[in-house]
Amino acid sequence: MAKAVAERADILPVLAEVFRAHGYEGATLALLSEASGLGKGSLYHFFPGGKQQMCAEVLAEIDGWFAANIFRPLLEGDDPEAAIAGMIAAVERYFKSGRRVCLVGVVALGAARDAFAEPVRAYFKRWAEALASALRRCGCPAATARRRAEDAMLVIQGALVIARALDDPKVFSRAMADLKGRLLVDVASTEPV
Amino acid sequence: MAKAVAERADILPVLAEVFRAHGYEGATLALLSEASGLGKGSLYHFFPGGKQQMCAEVLAEIDGWFAANIFRPLLEGDDPEAAIAGMIAAVERYFKSGRRVCLVGVVALGAARDAFAEPVRAYFKRWAEALASALRRCGCPAATARRRAEDAMLVIQGALVIARALDDPKVFSRAMADLKGRLLVDVASTEPV
DNA sequence: GTCTATAAAGCGATAGAC
DNA sequence: GTCTATCGCTTTATAGAC
């Protein structure tokens, strides 16, 4: 299908899309080779560890993207309320309104779960902690912030499953809109002037 | 592993557990054979359509179980509030507090999604409609009932993903307890005496 | 660094004895 | 109805030419 591969950095997103679309077990080397435009030999040159290494590096890149574009703004922004709104918007874009699946969630549900247990756990844990941090700075008590953050993780993943099961992206978009409202409801929101 | 197979009805639950644990692609005939205690020849005697038929019949049986134990009480019970509480309890038990995965959700996320699109869609649609019906009879306006029912589908699936990703069943149990409270909040609840 | 060729194992599925 | 043996194909992975 696609060609156009110059550096290693260009390969990972292409492989990621194959893993997303077919799952770890379903992503065969033939598919990965075709999508990247690289022969199997070349793939093994880049990833001597084979399919497992490809998936591990893809997960690491995903984690890096979320760290830079989602976790950090939540942790560092001086306007936590805006950071949360930004998170929702970024998630909507990233998952293409529910048409794109979360590879981390797919791996978590699949048989390869044990092989990637650590990165999968870390991804959701870091995300939840970053969101909880932003919520606390919005005026949420620590316990409430933690619960709402965990709830958000769960709503996002569930929305992806149901949107795909019903083949209806609107489900995802609506869930994100609801989530945005629910995260900050009943919060002090001491607007700094 | 297990042996003990007499009738066809005893085979499906065993196959179901293999599909749950390994996904459609990961559930090999060798695993299905080993788990059921039946040779490949015997499996093909019961399921001439092979792996696809096995999964289709497993999904049908799951649908049947939910129809009898979850959908019908929601639709028919004369105490809808109790039916909803019963649904939460049944779901907690069925998914073993998040230690067991939802095969319908797994299939929806996987590559085999297209092959089973119809039963997957129908399962969630029927469930949401049954729950919405119970909510309406609790005093929810139709639109609210529909939204809350869809929300419940999404929370259940998301809780299964996150509980498994974090390897923490408490996430699922807490989400179910929260869901129970949230479904019926701000509802007329005209207690019939 | 890329490719083709190929190895070794596993896959779904079938045939046929019992 | 159950099994073993096997087919034809695909899988992951390697070897080696260029």
CSV table of C-alpha atoms (C1' of nucleotides) in Angstrom, one decimal:
chain,number,residue,atom,x,y,z
A,1,MET,CA,0.0,0.0,0.0
A,2,ALA,CA,2.0,3.0,1.3
A,3,LYS,CA,5.7,3.4,0.4
A,4,ALA,CA,7.7,6.5,1.4
A,5,VAL,CA,10.0,5.4,4.2
A,6,ALA,CA,13.2,7.2,4.9
A,7,GLU,CA,14.1,7.0,8.5
A,8,ARG,CA,13.2,4.8,11.4
A,9,ALA,CA,11.0,7.5,12.8
A,10,ASP,CA,8.8,7.3,9.7
A,11,ILE,CA,8.3,3.5,10.0
A,12,LEU,CA,6.8,3.3,13.5
A,13,PRO,CA,3.6,5.2,12.8
A,14,VAL,CA,2.9,3.0,9.8
A,15,LEU,CA,3.5,-0.1,11.8
A,16,ALA,CA,1.3,1.3,14.6
A,17,GLU,CA,-1.6,1.6,12.2
A,18,VAL,CA,-1.3,-2.0,11.2
A,19,PHE,CA,-1.2,-3.1,14.8
A,20,ARG,CA,-4.3,-1.0,15.5
A,21,ALA,CA,-6.2,-2.4,12.6
A,22,HIS,CA,-5.3,-6.0,13.1
A,23,GLY,CA,-4.3,-6.4,16.7
A,24,TYR,CA,-1.0,-7.9,17.8
A,25,GLU,CA,-1.8,-11.5,16.7
A,26,GLY,CA,-3.5,-10.3,13.4
A,27,ALA,CA,-0.6,-8.0,12.4
A,28,THR,CA,1.5,-10.4,10.3
A,29,LEU,CA,4.9,-9.6,9.0
A,30,ALA,CA,3.5,-9.7,5.5
A,31,LEU,CA,1.0,-6.9,6.4
A,32,LEU,CA,3.7,-4.9,8.3
A,33,SER,CA,6.0,-5.3,5.3
A,34,GLU,CA,3.5,-4.2,2.8
A,35,ALA,CA,2.3,-1.2,4.8
A,36,SER,CA,5.9,0.0,5.4
A,37,GLY,CA,7.1,-0.7,1.9
A,38,LEU,CA,10.0,-2.6,3.5
A,39,GLY,CA,10.9,-6.2,2.9
A,40,LYS,CA,11.0,-8.6,5.8
A,41,GLY,CA,14.8,-8.5,5.7
A,42,SER,CA,14.7,-4.7,6.2
A,43,LEU,CA,12.2,-4.9,9.0
A,44,TYR,CA,14.5,-7.4,10.8
A,45,HIS,CA,17.4,-5.1,10.2
A,46,PHE,CA,15.5,-2.3,12.0
A,47,PHE,CA,13.9,-4.6,14.6
A,48,PRO,CA,16.1,-7.6,15.3
A,49,GLY,CA,13.6,-8.6,18.0
A,50,GLY,CA,11.0,-9.2,15.3
A,51,LYS,CA,7.3,-8.5,15.8
A,52,GLN,CA,7.5,-8.1,19.5
A,53,GLN,CA,10.2,-5.4,19.3
A,54,MET,CA,8.1,-3.6,16.6
A,55,CYS,CA,5.1,-3.5,18.9
A,56,ALA,CA,7.1,-2.5,21.9
A,57,GLU,CA,8.7,0.4,20.1
A,58,VAL,CA,5.3,1.4,18.7
A,59,LEU,CA,3.9,1.4,22.2
A,60,ALA,CA,6.8,3.5,23.4
A,61,GLU,CA,6.3,6.0,20.6
A,62,ILE,CA,2.6,6.2,21.5
A,63,ASP,CA,3.5,6.8,25.1
A,64,GLY,CA,5.9,9.5,24.0
A,65,TRP,CA,3.3,11.3,22.0
A,66,PHE,CA,0.8,11.2,24.9
A,67,ALA,CA,3.5,12.4,27.3
A,68,ALA,CA,4.3,15.4,25.1
A,69,ASN,CA,0.8,16.3,23.9
A,70,ILE,CA,-1.5,15.2,26.8
A,71,PHE,CA,0.3,14.4,30.0
A,72,ARG,CA,2.7,17.4,30.1
A,73,PRO,CA,0.1,20.1,29.5
A,74,LEU,CA,-2.0,18.5,32.2
A,75,LEU,CA,0.9,18.6,34.6
A,76,GLU,CA,2.5,21.8,33.8
A,77,GLY,CA,0.0,24.2,32.3
A,78,ASP,CA,-0.8,27.2,34.5
A,79,ASP,CA,-4.4,26.9,33.4
A,80,PRO,CA,-5.5,23.4,34.3
A,81,GLU,CA,-9.1,23.9,33.2
A,82,ALA,CA,-7.8,24.8,29.7
A,83,ALA,CA,-5.4,21.9,29.8
A,84,ILE,CA,-8.3,19.5,30.4
A,85,ALA,CA,-10.3,21.0,27.6
A,86,GLY,CA,-7.2,20.6,25.5
A,87,MET,CA,-6.9,17.0,26.4
A,88,ILE,CA,-10.5,16.3,25.3
A,89,ALA,CA,-9.9,18.0,22.0
A,90,ALA,CA,-6.6,16.2,21.5
A,91,VAL,CA,-8.2,12.8,22.3
A,92,GLU,CA,-11.0,13.5,19.8
A,93,ARG,CA,-8.5,14.3,17.1
A,94,TYR,CA,-6.1,11.5,18.0
A,95,PHE,CA,-8.8,8.8,17.9
A,96,LYS,CA,-10.4,10.4,14.8
A,97,SER,CA,-13.7,10.7,16.7
A,98,GLY,CA,-13.7,7.0,17.5
A,99,ARG,CA,-12.9,5.7,14.0
A,100,ARG,CA,-9.4,4.9,15.2
A,101,VAL,CA,-8.8,2.4,18.0
A,102,CYS,CA,-6.5,2.7,21.0
A,103,LEU,CA,-3.6,0.2,20.5
A,104,VAL,CA,-2.9,0.2,24.2
A,105,GLY,CA,-6.4,-0.9,24.9
A,106,VAL,CA,-6.3,-3.5,22.2
A,107,VAL,CA,-3.1,-4.9,23.6
A,108,ALA,CA,-4.5,-4.9,27.1
A,109,LEU,CA,-7.5,-7.0,26.0
A,110,GLY,CA,-5.5,-9.4,23.8
A,111,ALA,CA,-3.4,-12.4,24.4
A,112,ALA,CA,-0.2,-10.4,24.1
A,113,ARG,CA,-1.2,-8.6,27.3
A,114,ASP,CA,1.3,-10.3,29.5
A,115,ALA,CA,4.2,-9.5,27.1
A,116,PHE,CA,3.4,-5.8,27.3
A,117,ALA,CA,1.9,-5.6,30.8
A,118,GLU,CA,4.3,-3.0,32.0
A,119,PRO,CA,4.1,-0.3,29.3
A,120,VAL,CA,0.3,-0.8,29.2
A,121,ARG,CA,-0.1,-0.3,32.9
A,122,ALA,CA,2.3,2.7,32.9
A,123,TYR,CA,0.4,4.4,30.0
A,124,PHE,CA,-2.9,4.5,31.8
A,125,LYS,CA,-1.4,5.2,35.2
A,126,ARG,CA,0.6,8.2,34.0
A,127,TRP,CA,-2.4,9.5,32.2
A,128,ALA,CA,-4.7,9.2,35.2
A,129,GLU,CA,-2.1,10.8,37.4
A,130,ALA,CA,-1.6,13.7,35.1
A,131,LEU,CA,-5.3,14.3,34.8
A,132,ALA,CA,-5.8,14.0,38.5
A,133,SER,CA,-3.1,16.6,39.0
A,134,ALA,CA,-4.9,19.0,36.8
A,135,LEU,CA,-8.2,18.3,38.5
A,136,ARG,CA,-6.6,19.0,41.9
A,137,ARG,CA,-5.4,22.4,40.7
A,138,CYS,CA,-8.9,23.1,39.6
A,139,GLY,CA,-10.1,22.7,43.1
A,140,CYS,CA,-10.9,19.0,43.3
A,141,PRO,CA,-10.1,17.2,46.5
A,142,ALA,CA,-7.4,14.6,46.0
A,143,ALA,CA,-9.7,11.6,46.3
A,144,THR,CA,-12.3,13.1,43.9
A,145,ALA,CA,-9.6,14.0,41.4
A,146,ARG,CA,-8.2,10.4,41.5
A,147,ARG,CA,-11.7,8.9,40.9
A,148,ARG,CA,-12.7,11.3,38.2
A,149,ALA,CA,-9.4,10.7,36.4
A,150,GLU,CA,-9.8,6.9,36.5
A,151,ASP,CA,-13.4,7.4,35.3
A,152,ALA,CA,-12.1,9.4,32.4
A,153,MET,CA,-9.7,6.7,31.3
A,154,LEU,CA,-12.5,4.2,31.5
A,155,VAL,CA,-15.0,6.4,29.5
A,156,ILE,CA,-12.5,7.0,26.7
A,157,GLN,CA,-11.7,3.3,26.3
A,158,GLY,CA,-15.4,2.3,26.6
A,159,ALA,CA,-16.4,4.9,24.1
A,160,LEU,CA,-13.9,3.5,21.6
A,161,VAL,CA,-15.2,0.0,22.0
A,162,ILE,CA,-18.9,1.0,21.7
A,163,ALA,CA,-18.3,3.4,18.9
A,164,ARG,CA,-16.6,0.6,16.9
A,165,ALA,CA,-19.1,-2.0,17.9
A,166,LEU,CA,-22.0,0.2,16.8
A,167,ASP,CA,-20.0,1.6,13.9
A,168,ASP,CA,-21.1,5.0,15.0
A,169,PRO,CA,-18.4,7.7,15.6
A,170,LYS,CA,-21.1,10.0,17.1
A,171,VAL,CA,-21.0,7.8,20.2
A,172,PHE,CA,-17.4,8.7,20.8
A,173,SER,CA,-17.8,12.4,20.2
A,174,ARG,CA,-20.8,12.6,22.5
A,175,ALA,CA,-19.0,10.7,25.2
A,176,MET,CA,-16.1,13.1,25.0
A,177,ALA,CA,-18.4,16.1,25.2
A,178,ASP,CA,-20.2,14.6,28.2
A,179,LEU,CA,-16.8,13.8,29.8
A,180,LYS,CA,-15.6,17.3,29.5
A,181,GLY,CA,-18.7,18.6,31.3
A,182,ARG,CA,-18.6,15.9,34.0
A,183,LEU,CA,-14.9,16.3,34.9
A,184,LEU,CA,-15.2,19.8,36.1
A,185,VAL,CA,-18.8,19.8,37.5
A,186,ASP,CA,-19.1,21.0,41.1
A,187,VAL,CA,-15.5,22.2,41.2
A,188,ALA,CA,-14.6,25.4,43.0
A,189,SER,CA,-13.2,27.0,39.9
A,190,THR,CA,-11.7,30.0,41.5
A,191,GLU,CA,-11.2,32.0,38.4
A,192,PRO,CA,-8.0,33.9,38.6
A,193,VAL,CA,-8.3,37.5,37.3
B,1,MET,CA,-6.4,-29.1,30.2
B,2,ALA,CA,-10.1,-29.7,30.8
B,3,LYS,CA,-11.9,-32.8,29.5
B,4,ALA,CA,-15.5,-33.6,30.3
B,5,VAL,CA,-17.5,-33.0,27.2
B,6,ALA,CA,-20.7,-34.8,26.6
B,7,GLU,CA,-23.1,-32.6,24.6
B,8,ARG,CA,-22.7,-29.7,22.3
B,9,ALA,CA,-24.1,-27.4,25.0
B,10,ASP,CA,-21.1,-28.2,27.1
B,11,ILE,CA,-18.6,-27.4,24.4
B,12,LEU,CA,-19.5,-23.8,23.7
B,13,PRO,CA,-18.7,-22.3,27.1
B,14,VAL,CA,-15.2,-23.9,27.0
B,15,LEU,CA,-14.6,-22.6,23.5
B,16,ALA,CA,-15.9,-19.2,24.7
B,17,GLU,CA,-13.3,-19.0,27.4
B,18,VAL,CA,-10.5,-19.7,24.8
B,19,PHE,CA,-11.8,-16.9,22.5
B,20,ARG,CA,-12.0,-14.6,25.5
B,21,ALA,CA,-8.5,-15.4,26.6
B,22,HIS,CA,-6.8,-15.3,23.2
B,23,GLY,CA,-9.0,-13.3,21.0
B,24,TYR,CA,-10.3,-14.5,17.7
B,25,GLU,CA,-7.0,-14.6,15.9
B,26,GLY,CA,-5.1,-15.9,18.9
B,27,ALA,CA,-7.5,-18.8,19.5
B,28,THR,CA,-5.9,-21.5,17.5
B,29,LEU,CA,-7.6,-24.9,16.7
B,30,ALA,CA,-4.9,-26.5,18.9
B,31,LEU,CA,-6.0,-24.4,21.9
B,32,LEU,CA,-9.7,-25.0,21.2
B,33,SER,CA,-9.0,-28.7,20.8
B,34,GLU,CA,-7.0,-28.9,24.0
B,35,ALA,CA,-9.5,-26.9,26.1
B,36,SER,CA,-12.5,-28.9,24.9
B,37,GLY,CA,-10.7,-32.2,25.1
B,38,LEU,CA,-11.9,-32.9,21.5
B,39,GLY,CA,-9.7,-33.6,18.5
B,40,LYS,CA,-9.8,-31.4,15.5
B,41,GLY,CA,-11.8,-33.9,13.7
B,42,SER,CA,-14.5,-33.9,16.4
B,43,LEU,CA,-14.6,-30.1,16.4
B,44,TYR,CA,-15.1,-30.1,12.7
B,45,HIS,CA,-17.9,-32.6,13.1
B,46,PHE,CA,-19.7,-30.3,15.5
B,47,PHE,CA,-18.7,-27.1,13.6
B,48,PRO,CA,-18.3,-27.8,9.8
B,49,GLY,CA,-17.8,-24.1,9.3
B,50,GLY,CA,-14.6,-24.2,11.4
B,51,LYS,CA,-13.3,-21.5,13.6
B,52,GLN,CA,-15.7,-18.9,12.3
B,53,GLN,CA,-18.7,-21.0,13.1
B,54,MET,CA,-17.4,-21.8,16.5
B,55,CYS,CA,-17.0,-18.1,17.3
B,56,ALA,CA,-20.4,-17.3,15.8
B,57,GLU,CA,-22.1,-19.9,17.9
B,58,VAL,CA,-20.3,-18.8,21.0
B,59,LEU,CA,-21.4,-15.2,20.4
B,60,ALA,CA,-25.0,-16.5,19.9
B,61,GLU,CA,-24.9,-18.3,23.1
B,62,ILE,CA,-23.6,-15.3,24.9
B,63,ASP,CA,-26.4,-13.2,23.4
B,64,GLY,CA,-28.8,-15.8,24.6
B,65,TRP,CA,-27.5,-15.8,28.1
B,66,PHE,CA,-27.7,-12.0,28.3
B,67,ALA,CA,-31.2,-12.0,26.7
B,68,ALA,CA,-32.5,-14.4,29.4
B,69,ASN,CA,-30.6,-13.0,32.4
B,70,ILE,CA,-30.2,-9.3,31.7
B,71,PHE,CA,-32.3,-8.0,28.9
B,72,ARG,CA,-35.6,-9.8,29.8
B,73,PRO,CA,-35.6,-8.7,33.5
B,74,LEU,CA,-35.0,-5.2,32.3
B,75,LEU,CA,-37.8,-5.3,29.8
B,76,GLU,CA,-40.4,-7.3,31.8
B,77,GLY,CA,-39.9,-6.8,35.5
B,78,ASP,CA,-42.6,-4.9,37.2
B,79,ASP,CA,-39.9,-3.4,39.4
B,80,PRO,CA,-37.5,-1.7,37.0
B,81,GLU,CA,-35.4,-0.2,39.7
B,82,ALA,CA,-34.7,-3.7,41.1
B,83,ALA,CA,-34.1,-5.0,37.6
B,84,ILE,CA,-31.4,-2.4,37.1
B,85,ALA,CA,-29.8,-3.3,40.4
B,86,GLY,CA,-30.0,-6.9,39.3
B,87,MET,CA,-28.3,-6.1,36.1
B,88,ILE,CA,-25.4,-4.5,37.8
B,89,ALA,CA,-25.1,-7.5,40.1
B,90,ALA,CA,-25.3,-10.0,37.3
B,91,VAL,CA,-22.7,-8.1,35.3
B,92,GLU,CA,-20.3,-8.1,38.3
B,93,ARG,CA,-20.7,-11.8,38.6
B,94,TYR,CA,-20.5,-12.6,34.9
B,95,PHE,CA,-17.3,-10.7,34.3
B,96,LYS,CA,-15.9,-12.0,37.5
B,97,SER,CA,-15.3,-8.5,38.8
B,98,GLY,CA,-13.3,-7.5,35.8
B,99,ARG,CA,-11.1,-10.6,35.7
B,100,ARG,CA,-13.0,-11.9,32.8
B,101,VAL,CA,-13.1,-10.0,29.5
B,102,CYS,CA,-16.1,-9.3,27.3
B,103,LEU,CA,-15.8,-11.4,24.1
B,104,VAL,CA,-18.2,-9.2,22.2
B,105,GLY,CA,-16.0,-6.2,23.0
B,106,VAL,CA,-12.8,-8.1,22.1
B,107,VAL,CA,-14.3,-9.1,18.8
B,108,ALA,CA,-15.5,-5.5,18.2
B,109,LEU,CA,-11.9,-4.2,18.6
B,110,GLY,CA,-10.2,-6.9,16.7
B,111,ALA,CA,-9.6,-7.6,13.0
B,112,ALA,CA,-12.5,-10.1,12.9
B,113,ARG,CA,-14.9,-7.3,13.6
B,114,ASP,CA,-16.3,-7.2,10.1
B,115,ALA,CA,-17.1,-10.9,10.0
B,116,PHE,CA,-19.2,-10.5,13.2
B,117,ALA,CA,-20.4,-7.0,12.8
B,118,GLU,CA,-24.1,-7.8,12.9
B,119,PRO,CA,-24.2,-9.9,16.1
B,120,VAL,CA,-21.8,-7.5,17.9
B,121,ARG,CA,-24.0,-4.5,16.9
B,122,ALA,CA,-27.2,-6.3,17.9
B,123,TYR,CA,-25.8,-7.3,21.3
B,124,PHE,CA,-25.1,-3.8,22.5
B,125,LYS,CA,-28.1,-2.3,20.8
B,126,ARG,CA,-30.5,-4.8,22.5
B,127,TRP,CA,-28.8,-4.3,25.8
B,128,ALA,CA,-29.0,-0.5,25.6
B,129,GLU,CA,-32.7,-0.6,24.5
B,130,ALA,CA,-33.6,-2.9,27.3
B,131,LEU,CA,-31.9,-0.7,29.9
B,132,ALA,CA,-33.4,2.4,28.4
B,133,SER,CA,-36.8,0.8,28.7
B,134,ALA,CA,-36.3,0.1,32.4
B,135,LEU,CA,-35.0,3.7,33.0
B,136,ARG,CA,-38.1,5.1,31.3
B,137,ARG,CA,-40.3,3.1,33.6
B,138,CYS,CA,-38.3,4.6,36.5
B,139,GLY,CA,-39.3,8.0,35.4
B,140,CYS,CA,-36.6,9.0,33.0
B,141,PRO,CA,-37.5,11.0,30.0
B,142,ALA,CA,-36.9,8.9,26.8
B,143,ALA,CA,-33.9,11.0,25.6
B,144,THR,CA,-32.3,10.8,29.0
B,145,ALA,CA,-32.9,7.1,29.3
B,146,ARG,CA,-31.3,6.5,25.9
B,147,ARG,CA,-28.2,8.5,26.8
B,148,ARG,CA,-27.8,6.9,30.2
B,149,ALA,CA,-28.2,3.4,28.7
B,150,GLU,CA,-25.5,4.1,26.1
B,151,ASP,CA,-23.4,5.5,28.8
B,152,ALA,CA,-23.7,2.3,30.8
B,153,MET,CA,-22.6,0.2,27.9
B,154,LEU,CA,-19.6,2.3,27.5
B,155,VAL,CA,-18.7,2.4,31.2
B,156,ILE,CA,-18.9,-1.4,31.5
B,157,GLN,CA,-16.7,-2.0,28.4
B,158,GLY,CA,-14.2,0.7,29.5
B,159,ALA,CA,-14.1,-0.7,33.0
B,160,LEU,CA,-13.2,-4.1,31.6
B,161,VAL,CA,-10.4,-2.6,29.5
B,162,ILE,CA,-8.9,-0.5,32.4
B,163,ALA,CA,-9.3,-3.2,35.0
B,164,ARG,CA,-7.3,-5.5,32.8
B,165,ALA,CA,-4.8,-2.9,31.8
B,166,LEU,CA,-4.1,-2.1,35.4
B,167,ASP,CA,-4.6,-5.7,36.4
B,168,ASP,CA,-6.8,-4.4,39.2
B,169,PRO,CA,-10.3,-5.9,39.5
B,170,LYS,CA,-11.2,-3.2,42.1
B,171,VAL,CA,-11.4,-0.7,39.2
B,172,PHE,CA,-14.3,-2.7,37.7
B,173,SER,CA,-16.2,-3.2,40.9
B,174,ARG,CA,-16.0,0.5,41.8
B,175,ALA,CA,-17.1,1.5,38.3
B,176,MET,CA,-20.1,-0.8,38.7
B,177,ALA,CA,-21.0,0.6,42.1
B,178,ASP,CA,-20.7,4.1,40.7
B,179,LEU,CA,-22.8,3.2,37.6
B,180,LYS,CA,-25.6,1.9,39.8
B,181,GLY,CA,-25.8,5.2,41.6
B,182,ARG,CA,-25.5,7.3,38.5
B,183,LEU,CA,-28.1,5.5,36.4
B,184,LEU,CA,-31.0,6.4,38.8
B,185,VAL,CA,-29.9,9.8,40.1
B,186,ASP,CA,-32.4,12.6,39.8
B,187,VAL,CA,-35.1,10.2,38.7
B,188,ALA,CA,-38.7,10.7,39.8
B,189,SER,CA,-38.8,7.3,41.5
B,190,THR,CA,-42.5,7.4,42.2
B,191,GLU,CA,-42.5,4.5,44.6
B,192,PRO,CA,-45.6,2.5,44.1
B,193,VAL,CA,-47.2,1.4,47.4
C,1,DG,C1',20.4,-1.1,4.0
C,2,DT,C1',17.7,-3.6,0.8
C,3,DC,C1',16.2,-7.5,-1.4
C,4,DT,C1',15.0,-12.7,-2.5
C,5,DA,C1',15.1,-17.3,-1.1
C,6,DT,C1',14.3,-20.4,2.3
C,7,DA,C1',14.0,-22.7,6.6
C,8,DA,C1',11.2,-24.6,10.5
C,9,DA,C1',7.1,-24.4,12.7
C,10,DG,C1',2.3,-23.6,13.1
C,11,DC,C1',-2.0,-22.5,10.9
C,12,DG,C1',-6.9,-23.9,9.4
C,13,DA,C1',-9.0,-27.5,7.3
C,14,DT,C1',-9.7,-32.3,5.2
C,15,DA,C1',-9.6,-37.4,4.6
C,16,DG,C1',-10.3,-41.7,6.1
C,17,DA,C1',-9.7,-45.5,9.5
C,18,DC,C1',-12.1,-47.1,13.4
D,1,DG,C1',-18.6,-39.5,17.0
D,2,DT,C1',-13.8,-39.8,17.7
D,3,DC,C1',-9.3,-40.1,16.4
D,4,DT,C1',-4.6,-39.7,13.6
D,5,DA,C1',-2.4,-38.4,9.6
D,6,DT,C1',-1.7,-35.2,6.4
D,7,DC,C1',-2.5,-31.4,3.0
D,8,DG,C1',-1.6,-26.8,1.5
D,9,DC,C1',-0.7,-22.6,3.1
D,10,DT,C1',1.0,-18.9,6.1
D,11,DT,C1',3.6,-17.8,9.9
D,12,DT,C1',8.0,-15.9,12.1
D,13,DA,C1',12.6,-15.7,11.4
D,14,DT,C1',17.2,-16.4,9.1
D,15,DA,C1',20.8,-16.5,5.4
D,16,DG,C1',23.1,-14.5,2.0
D,17,DA,C1',23.5,-12.0,-2.5
D,18,DC,C1',23.7,-7.3,-4.0
